[in-house]
Short mmCIF file of C-alpha atoms in Angstrom, two decimals:
data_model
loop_
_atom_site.label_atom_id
_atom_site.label_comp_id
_atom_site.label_asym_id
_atom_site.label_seq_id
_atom_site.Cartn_x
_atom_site.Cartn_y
_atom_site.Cartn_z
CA UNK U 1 93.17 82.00 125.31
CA UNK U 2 89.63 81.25 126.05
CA UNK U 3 87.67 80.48 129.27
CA UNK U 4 87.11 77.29 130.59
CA UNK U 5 84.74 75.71 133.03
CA UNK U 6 85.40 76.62 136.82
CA UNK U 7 87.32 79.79 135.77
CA UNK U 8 90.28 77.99 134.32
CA UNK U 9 91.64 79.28 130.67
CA UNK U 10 92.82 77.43 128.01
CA UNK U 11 94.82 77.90 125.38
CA UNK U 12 93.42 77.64 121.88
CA UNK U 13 94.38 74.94 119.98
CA UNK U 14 95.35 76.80 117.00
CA UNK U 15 97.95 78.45 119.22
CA UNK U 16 98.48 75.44 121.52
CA UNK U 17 99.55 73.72 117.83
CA UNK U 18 102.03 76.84 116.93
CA UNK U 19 103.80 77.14 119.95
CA UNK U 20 104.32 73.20 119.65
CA UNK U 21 105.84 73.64 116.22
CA UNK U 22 107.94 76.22 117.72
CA UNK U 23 109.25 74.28 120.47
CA UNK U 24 110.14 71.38 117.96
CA UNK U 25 112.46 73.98 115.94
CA UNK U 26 113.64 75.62 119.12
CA UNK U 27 115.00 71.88 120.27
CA UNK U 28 115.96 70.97 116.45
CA UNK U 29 118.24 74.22 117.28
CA UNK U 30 116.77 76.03 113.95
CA UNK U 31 115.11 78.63 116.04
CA UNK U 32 116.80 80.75 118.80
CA UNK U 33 114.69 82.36 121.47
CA UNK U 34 115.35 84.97 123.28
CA UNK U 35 114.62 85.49 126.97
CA UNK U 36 113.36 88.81 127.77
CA UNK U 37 116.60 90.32 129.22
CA UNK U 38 118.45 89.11 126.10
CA UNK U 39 115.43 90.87 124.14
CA UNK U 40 115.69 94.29 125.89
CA UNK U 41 119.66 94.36 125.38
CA UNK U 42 119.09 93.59 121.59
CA UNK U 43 116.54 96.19 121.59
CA UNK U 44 119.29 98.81 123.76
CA UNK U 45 121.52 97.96 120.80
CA UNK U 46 119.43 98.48 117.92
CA UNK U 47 119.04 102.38 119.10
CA UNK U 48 122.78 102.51 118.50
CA UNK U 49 122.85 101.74 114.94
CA UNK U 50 122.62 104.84 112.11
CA UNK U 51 122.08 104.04 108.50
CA UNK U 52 123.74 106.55 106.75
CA UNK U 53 122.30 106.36 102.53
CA UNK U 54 125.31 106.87 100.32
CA UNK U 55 125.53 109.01 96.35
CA UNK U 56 126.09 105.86 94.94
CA UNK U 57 123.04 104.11 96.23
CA UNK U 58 124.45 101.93 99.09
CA UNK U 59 123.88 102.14 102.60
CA UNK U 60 126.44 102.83 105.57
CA UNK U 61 125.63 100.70 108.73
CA UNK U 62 127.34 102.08 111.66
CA UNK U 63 127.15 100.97 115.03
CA UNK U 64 127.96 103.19 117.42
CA UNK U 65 126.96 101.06 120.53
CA UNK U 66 129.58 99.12 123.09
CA UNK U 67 127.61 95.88 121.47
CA UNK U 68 128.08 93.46 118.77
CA UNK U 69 125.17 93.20 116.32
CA UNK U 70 125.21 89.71 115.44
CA UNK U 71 122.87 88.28 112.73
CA UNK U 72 121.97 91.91 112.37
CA UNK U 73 118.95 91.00 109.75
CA UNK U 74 117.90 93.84 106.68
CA UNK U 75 115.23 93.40 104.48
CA UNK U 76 114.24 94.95 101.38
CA UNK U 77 110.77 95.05 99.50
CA UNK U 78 112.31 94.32 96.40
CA UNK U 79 112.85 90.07 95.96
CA UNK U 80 115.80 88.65 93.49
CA UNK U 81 118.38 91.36 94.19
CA UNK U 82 121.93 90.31 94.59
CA UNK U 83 123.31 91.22 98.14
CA UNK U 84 127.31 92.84 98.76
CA UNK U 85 128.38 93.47 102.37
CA UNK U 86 131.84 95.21 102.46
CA UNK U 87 131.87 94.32 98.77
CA UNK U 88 131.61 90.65 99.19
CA UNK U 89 128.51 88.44 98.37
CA UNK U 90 126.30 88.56 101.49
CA UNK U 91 124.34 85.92 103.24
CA UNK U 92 120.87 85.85 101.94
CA UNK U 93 117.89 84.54 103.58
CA UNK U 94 115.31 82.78 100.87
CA UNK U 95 113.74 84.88 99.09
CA UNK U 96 116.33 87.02 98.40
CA UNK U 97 114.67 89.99 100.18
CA UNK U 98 116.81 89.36 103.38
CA UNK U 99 120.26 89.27 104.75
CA UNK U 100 121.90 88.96 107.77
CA UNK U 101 125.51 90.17 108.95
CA UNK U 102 127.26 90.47 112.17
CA UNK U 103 128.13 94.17 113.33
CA UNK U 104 130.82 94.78 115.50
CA UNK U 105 130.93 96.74 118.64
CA UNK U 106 131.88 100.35 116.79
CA UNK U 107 132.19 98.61 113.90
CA UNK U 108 130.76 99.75 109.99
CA UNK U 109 129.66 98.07 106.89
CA UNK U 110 128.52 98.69 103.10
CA UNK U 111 124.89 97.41 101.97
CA UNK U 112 124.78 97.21 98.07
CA UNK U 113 122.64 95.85 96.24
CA UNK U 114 122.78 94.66 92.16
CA UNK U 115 120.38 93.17 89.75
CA UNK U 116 121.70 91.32 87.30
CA UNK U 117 125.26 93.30 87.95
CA UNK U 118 123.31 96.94 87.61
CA UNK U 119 123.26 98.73 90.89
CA UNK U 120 120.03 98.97 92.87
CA UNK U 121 119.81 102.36 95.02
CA UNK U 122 118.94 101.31 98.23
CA UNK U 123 117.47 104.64 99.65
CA UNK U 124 114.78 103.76 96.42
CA UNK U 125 113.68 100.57 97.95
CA UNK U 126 113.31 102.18 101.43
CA UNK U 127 110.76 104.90 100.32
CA UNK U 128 107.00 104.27 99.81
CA UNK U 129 105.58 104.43 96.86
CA UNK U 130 103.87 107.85 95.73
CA UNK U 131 99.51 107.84 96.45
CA UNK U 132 97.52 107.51 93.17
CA UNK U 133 96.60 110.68 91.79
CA UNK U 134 92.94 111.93 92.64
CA UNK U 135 90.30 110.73 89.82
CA UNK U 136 89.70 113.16 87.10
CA UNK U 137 87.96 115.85 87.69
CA UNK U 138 87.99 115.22 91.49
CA UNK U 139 88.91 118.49 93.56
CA UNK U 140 92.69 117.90 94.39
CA UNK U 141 92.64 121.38 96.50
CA UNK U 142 89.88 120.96 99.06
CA UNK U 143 92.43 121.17 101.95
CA UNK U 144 95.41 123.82 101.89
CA UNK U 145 98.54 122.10 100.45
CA UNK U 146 101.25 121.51 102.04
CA UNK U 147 104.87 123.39 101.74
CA UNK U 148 106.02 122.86 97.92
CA UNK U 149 108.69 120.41 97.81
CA UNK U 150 108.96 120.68 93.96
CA UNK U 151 107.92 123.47 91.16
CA UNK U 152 105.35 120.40 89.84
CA UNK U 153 103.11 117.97 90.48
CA UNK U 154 104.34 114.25 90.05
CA UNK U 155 104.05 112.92 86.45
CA UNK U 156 100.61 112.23 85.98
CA UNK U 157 98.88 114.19 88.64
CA UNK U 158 96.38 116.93 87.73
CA UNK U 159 97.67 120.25 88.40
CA UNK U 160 95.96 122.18 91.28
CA UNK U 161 94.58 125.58 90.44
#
């Protein structure tokens, strides 16, 4: 939004031109919009879901809430895996990095995913990756460290004396 003459805004037309290819999906009916109450409840019912990561590298989606979760949308940084909800093929956005399922009212389902038939741990995908290691010969002490979480240093890492 910018200012106009006599105090008046107006939109920029870079937006003015989004919001008009918006509207053209919204009334081709490939885009639902929310309105904000709609919004807010979907928002209510997101705090009732859990993700519970399974041994075997799937995920447990449980809603706990009194609502449905429909189109319930995951996505994982990790393009060109094969999707199984419940142990059937899922529906996959393209790209491959998204799904989408419908979640009951107290209802439960299992995420998996596969490459090539191999199983893909999703807990894996989920975590960031590790920071570089500090350049050689770089002081990797110079503030206290934090609790051990391991005997070692990550493969590759200098060792901090």
């Amino acid at each position: 939004v910018r200012p106009a003459p006599g105090g008046a805004l107006r939109i920029a037309p870079e937006l003015d031109e989004a919001l008009a290819r918006l509207a053209a999906r919204v009334d081709a009916g490939r885009v639902q919009s929310l309105t904000w109450s709609e919004a807010g409840d979907r928002l209510r019912a997101l705090g009732d879901l859990e993700v519970r990561y399974r041994e075997d590298g799937s995920a447990e989606l449980v809603n706990h809430g009194a609502a449905a979760l429909p189109g319930l949308t995951l996505r994982a940084p990790a393009p060109g895996l094969e999707w199984w909800v419940d142990g059937r093929p899922a529906a996959v956005l393209p790209g491959g990095d998204r799904l989408w399922l419908d979640l009951p009212a107290g209802g439960s389902a299992v995420v998996r995913a596969t490459r090539r038939q191999r199983p893909v741990p999703l807990l894996a995908l989920s975590l960031p990756a590790p920071p570089p290691p500090p350049p050689e010969g770089a002081p990797c002490c110079s503030e206290p460290p934090p609790p051990p979480i391991s005997p070692s240093s990550p493969p590759g890492w200098p060792a901090c004396r």
